Tab-separated table of C-alpha atoms in Angstrom:
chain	number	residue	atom	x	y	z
A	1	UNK	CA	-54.169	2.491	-6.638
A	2	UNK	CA	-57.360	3.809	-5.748
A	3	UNK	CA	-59.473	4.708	-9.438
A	4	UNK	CA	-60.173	8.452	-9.337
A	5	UNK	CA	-63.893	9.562	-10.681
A	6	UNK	CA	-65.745	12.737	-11.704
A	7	UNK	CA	-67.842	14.150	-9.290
A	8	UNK	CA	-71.014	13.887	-11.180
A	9	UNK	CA	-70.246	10.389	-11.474
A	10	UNK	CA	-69.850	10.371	-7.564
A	11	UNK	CA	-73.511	12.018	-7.920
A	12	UNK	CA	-74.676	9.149	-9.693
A	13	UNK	CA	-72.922	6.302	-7.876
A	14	UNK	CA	-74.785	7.354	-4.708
A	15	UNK	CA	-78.300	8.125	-6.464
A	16	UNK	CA	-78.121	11.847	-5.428
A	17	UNK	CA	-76.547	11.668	-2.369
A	18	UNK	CA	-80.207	9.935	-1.410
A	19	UNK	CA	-79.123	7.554	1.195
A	20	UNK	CA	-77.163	8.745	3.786
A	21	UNK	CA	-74.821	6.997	6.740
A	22	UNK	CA	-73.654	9.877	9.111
A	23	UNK	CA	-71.930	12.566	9.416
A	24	UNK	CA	-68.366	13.222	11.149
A	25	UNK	CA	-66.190	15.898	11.763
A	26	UNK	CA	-64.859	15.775	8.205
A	27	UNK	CA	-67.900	15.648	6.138
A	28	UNK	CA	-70.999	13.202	5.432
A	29	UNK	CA	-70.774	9.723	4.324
A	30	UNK	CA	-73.615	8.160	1.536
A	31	UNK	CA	-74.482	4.759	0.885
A	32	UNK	CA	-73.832	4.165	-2.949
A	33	UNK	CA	-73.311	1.681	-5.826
A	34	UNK	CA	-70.878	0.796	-8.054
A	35	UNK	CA	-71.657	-0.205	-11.920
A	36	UNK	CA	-70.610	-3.674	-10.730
A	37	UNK	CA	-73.070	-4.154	-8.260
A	38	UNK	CA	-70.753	-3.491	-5.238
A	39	UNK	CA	-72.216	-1.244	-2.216
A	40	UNK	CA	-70.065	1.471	-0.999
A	41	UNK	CA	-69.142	4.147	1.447
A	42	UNK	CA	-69.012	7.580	-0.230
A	43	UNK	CA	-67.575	9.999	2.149
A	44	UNK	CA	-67.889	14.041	1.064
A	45	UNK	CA	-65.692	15.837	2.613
A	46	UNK	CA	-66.113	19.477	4.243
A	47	UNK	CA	-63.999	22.372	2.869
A	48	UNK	CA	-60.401	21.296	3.126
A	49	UNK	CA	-57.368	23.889	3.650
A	50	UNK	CA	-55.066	21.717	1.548
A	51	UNK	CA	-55.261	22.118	-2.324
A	52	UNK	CA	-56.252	19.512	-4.905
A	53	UNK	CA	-52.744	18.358	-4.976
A	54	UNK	CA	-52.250	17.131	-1.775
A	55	UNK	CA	-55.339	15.269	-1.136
A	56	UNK	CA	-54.542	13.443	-4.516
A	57	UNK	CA	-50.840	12.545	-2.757
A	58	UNK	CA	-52.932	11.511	0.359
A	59	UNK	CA	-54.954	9.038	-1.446
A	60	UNK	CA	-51.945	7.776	-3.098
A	61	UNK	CA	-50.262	7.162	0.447
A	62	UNK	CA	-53.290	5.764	2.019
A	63	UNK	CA	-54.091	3.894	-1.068
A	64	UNK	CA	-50.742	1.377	-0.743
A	65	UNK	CA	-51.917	0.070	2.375
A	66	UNK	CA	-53.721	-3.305	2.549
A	67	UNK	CA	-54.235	-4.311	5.931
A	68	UNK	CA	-56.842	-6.454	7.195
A	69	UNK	CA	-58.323	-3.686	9.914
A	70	UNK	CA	-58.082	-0.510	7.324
A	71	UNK	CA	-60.725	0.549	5.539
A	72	UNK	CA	-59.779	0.280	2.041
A	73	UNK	CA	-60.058	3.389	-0.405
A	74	UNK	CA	-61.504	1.891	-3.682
A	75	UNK	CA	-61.716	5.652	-5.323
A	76	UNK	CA	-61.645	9.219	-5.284
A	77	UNK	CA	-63.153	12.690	-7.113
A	78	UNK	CA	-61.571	15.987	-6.513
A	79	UNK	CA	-63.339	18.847	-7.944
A	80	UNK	CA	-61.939	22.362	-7.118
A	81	UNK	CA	-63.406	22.499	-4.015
A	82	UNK	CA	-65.153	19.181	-3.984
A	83	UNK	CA	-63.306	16.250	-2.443
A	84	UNK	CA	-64.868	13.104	-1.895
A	85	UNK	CA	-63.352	9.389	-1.184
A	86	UNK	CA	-65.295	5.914	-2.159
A	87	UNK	CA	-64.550	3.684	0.650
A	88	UNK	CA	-65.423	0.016	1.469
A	89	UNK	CA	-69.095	-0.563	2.884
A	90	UNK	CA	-69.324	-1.735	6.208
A	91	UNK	CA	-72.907	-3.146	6.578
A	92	UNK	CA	-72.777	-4.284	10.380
A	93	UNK	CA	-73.044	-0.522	11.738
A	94	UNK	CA	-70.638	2.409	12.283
A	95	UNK	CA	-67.427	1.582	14.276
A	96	UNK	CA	-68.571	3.960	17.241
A	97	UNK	CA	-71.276	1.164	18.062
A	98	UNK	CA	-68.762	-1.257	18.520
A	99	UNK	CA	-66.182	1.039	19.980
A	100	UNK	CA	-68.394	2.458	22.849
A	101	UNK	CA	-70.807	-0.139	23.293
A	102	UNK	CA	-70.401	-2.100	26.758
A	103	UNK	CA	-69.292	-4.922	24.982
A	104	UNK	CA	-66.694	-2.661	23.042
A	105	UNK	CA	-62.554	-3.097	23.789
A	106	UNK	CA	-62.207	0.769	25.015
A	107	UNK	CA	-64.344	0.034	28.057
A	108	UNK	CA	-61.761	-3.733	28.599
A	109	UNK	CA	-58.612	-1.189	27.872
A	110	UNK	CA	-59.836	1.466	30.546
A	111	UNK	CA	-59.960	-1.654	33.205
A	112	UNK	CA	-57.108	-2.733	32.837
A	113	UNK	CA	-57.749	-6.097	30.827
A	114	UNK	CA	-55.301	-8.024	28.992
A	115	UNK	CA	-55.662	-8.372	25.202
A	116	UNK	CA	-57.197	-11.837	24.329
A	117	UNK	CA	-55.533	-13.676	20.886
A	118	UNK	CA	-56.016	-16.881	19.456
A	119	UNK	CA	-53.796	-18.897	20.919
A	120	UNK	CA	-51.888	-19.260	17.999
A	121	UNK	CA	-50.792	-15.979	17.345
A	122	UNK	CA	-47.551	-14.693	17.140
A	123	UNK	CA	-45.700	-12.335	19.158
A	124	UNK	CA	-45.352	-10.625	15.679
A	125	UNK	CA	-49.014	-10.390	15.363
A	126	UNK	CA	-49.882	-9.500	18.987
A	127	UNK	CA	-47.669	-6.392	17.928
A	128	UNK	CA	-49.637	-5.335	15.398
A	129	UNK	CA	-52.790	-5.814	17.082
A	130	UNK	CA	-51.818	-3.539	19.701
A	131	UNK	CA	-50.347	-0.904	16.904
A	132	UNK	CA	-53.305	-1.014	14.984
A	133	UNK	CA	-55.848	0.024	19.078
A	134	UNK	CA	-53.472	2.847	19.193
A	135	UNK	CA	-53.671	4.398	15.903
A	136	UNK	CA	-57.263	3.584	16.051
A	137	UNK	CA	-57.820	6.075	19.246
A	138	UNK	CA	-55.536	8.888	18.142
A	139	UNK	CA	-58.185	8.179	15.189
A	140	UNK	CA	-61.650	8.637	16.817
A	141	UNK	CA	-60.543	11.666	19.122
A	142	UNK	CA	-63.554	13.742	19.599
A	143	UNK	CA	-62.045	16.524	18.024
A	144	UNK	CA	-60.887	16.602	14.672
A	145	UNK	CA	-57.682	19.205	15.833
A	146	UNK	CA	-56.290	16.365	18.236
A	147	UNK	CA	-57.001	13.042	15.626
A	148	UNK	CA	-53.701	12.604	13.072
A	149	UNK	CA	-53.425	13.788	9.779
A	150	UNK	CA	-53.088	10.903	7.253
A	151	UNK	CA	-49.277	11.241	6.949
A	152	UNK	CA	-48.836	10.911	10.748
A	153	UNK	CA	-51.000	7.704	10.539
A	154	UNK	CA	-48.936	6.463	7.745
A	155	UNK	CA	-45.917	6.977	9.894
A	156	UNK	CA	-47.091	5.612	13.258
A	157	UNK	CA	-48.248	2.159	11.077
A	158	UNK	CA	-44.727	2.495	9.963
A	159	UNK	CA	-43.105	3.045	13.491
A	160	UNK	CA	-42.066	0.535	16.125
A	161	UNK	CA	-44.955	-0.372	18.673
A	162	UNK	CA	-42.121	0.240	21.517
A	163	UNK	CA	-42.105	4.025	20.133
A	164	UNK	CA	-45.759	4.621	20.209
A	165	UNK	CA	-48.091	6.525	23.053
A	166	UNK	CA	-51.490	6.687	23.809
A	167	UNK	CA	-53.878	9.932	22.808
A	168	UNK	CA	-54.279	12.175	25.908
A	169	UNK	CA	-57.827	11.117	26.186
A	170	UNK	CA	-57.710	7.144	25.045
A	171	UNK	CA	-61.171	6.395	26.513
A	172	UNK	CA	-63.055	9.538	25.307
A	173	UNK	CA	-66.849	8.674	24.822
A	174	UNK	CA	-68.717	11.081	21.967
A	175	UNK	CA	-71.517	11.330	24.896
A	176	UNK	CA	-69.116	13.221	26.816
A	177	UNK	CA	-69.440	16.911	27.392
A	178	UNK	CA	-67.016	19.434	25.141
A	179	UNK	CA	-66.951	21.103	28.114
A	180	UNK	CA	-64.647	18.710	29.696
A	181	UNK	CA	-62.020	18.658	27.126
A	182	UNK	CA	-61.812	22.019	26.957
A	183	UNK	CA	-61.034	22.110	30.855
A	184	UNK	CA	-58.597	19.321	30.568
A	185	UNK	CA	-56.964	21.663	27.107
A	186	UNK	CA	-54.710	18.544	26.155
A	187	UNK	CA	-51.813	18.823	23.613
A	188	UNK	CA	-53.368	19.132	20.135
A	189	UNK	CA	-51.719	17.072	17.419
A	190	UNK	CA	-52.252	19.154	14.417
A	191	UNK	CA	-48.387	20.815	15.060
A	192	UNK	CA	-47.199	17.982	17.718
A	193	UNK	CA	-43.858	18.025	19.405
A	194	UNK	CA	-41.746	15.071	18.065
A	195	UNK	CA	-42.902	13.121	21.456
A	196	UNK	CA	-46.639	13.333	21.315
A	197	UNK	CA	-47.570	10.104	20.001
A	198	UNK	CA	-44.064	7.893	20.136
A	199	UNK	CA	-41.750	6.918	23.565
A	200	UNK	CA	-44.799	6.416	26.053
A	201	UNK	CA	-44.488	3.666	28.934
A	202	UNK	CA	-48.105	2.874	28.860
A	203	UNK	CA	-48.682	-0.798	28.875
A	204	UNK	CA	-51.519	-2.251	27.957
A	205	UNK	CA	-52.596	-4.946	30.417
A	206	UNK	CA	-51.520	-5.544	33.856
């Protein structure tokens, strides 16, 4: 269970808020430092329309999961309106460099290409891998009204891969124009028919 902090101690744990990351569409994420020495990502978030309550329960849900390819949540402050969640430090760059890059997998997806395992992997784990690239670019949509809320992600990670669809926009660079999307005016997930992310027949692969 995530450990749940004070926000001035969030204050000190990231020297002021001195050192920071980037910015999404959520809030802005600081490089900080536990009493223990460890680095870590502290991520303030913007003003939230859900009360104290439910972002504690979020936490909580997110908090069970231990998966190799999820960010862990190692703590949390909430503050009236202050929210802010200590996350695992990733010192290797921000996943949109190595989701967009050239040698990233959306650009292999888009063409076509199979997915590449060890050769010793299971079908079981070939499932997951593929489960885990789909909730990963429902995820990173560009904006924050299409991406899931943190129950839907719980229950896609929970659903059958069979069940589950691709975003409307899968390949969706951030270098791409608003413009666009707003011509294209896709299905927004935020109040999703019960089809909008399960019982697709895309295949990934040939």
């Amino acid at each position: 269970m995530p450990i749940r902090y004070n926000y001035s101690e969030i204050k000190k744990i990231t020297n002021g808020f001195k050192n920071k990351l980037g910015q999404g569409g959520f809030g802005s994420v600081y490089k900080g430092k536990l009493r223990s020495g460890r680095f870590v990502a502290v991520k303030i978030l913007g003003k939230s329309k859900a009360n104290g309550q439910d972002f504690i329960n979020e936490v909580a849900t997110i908090g069970r999961i231990y998966h190799v390819n999820v960010m862990r949540i190692i703590g949390f402050a909430v503050e009236g309106s202050k929210c802010a969640l200590i996350l695992e430090f990733m010192p290797n760059g921000s996943l949109e460099k190595y989701i967009f890059s050239k040698q990233g997998v959306i650009p292999l997806i888009s063409e076509g290409k199979d997915i590449e395992t060890q050769e010793d992997a299971t079908e079981y784990e070939k499932k997951i891998l593929k489960k885990m690239m789909i909730v990963a670019l429902w995820c990173i949509q560009l904006k924050p009204d299409d991406r899931p809320s943190m129950h839907k992600v719980v229950e896609m990670l929970e659903s059958d891969i069979d069940f589950l669809r691709m975003p409307p926009k899968p390949f969706l660079s951030p270098h791409q124009i608003l413009e666009d999307d707003d011509k294209a005016n896709p299905t927004k997930l935020s109040d999703p028919p019960n089809d909008e992310y399960t019982d697709s027949s895309y295949k990934f692969g040939r």
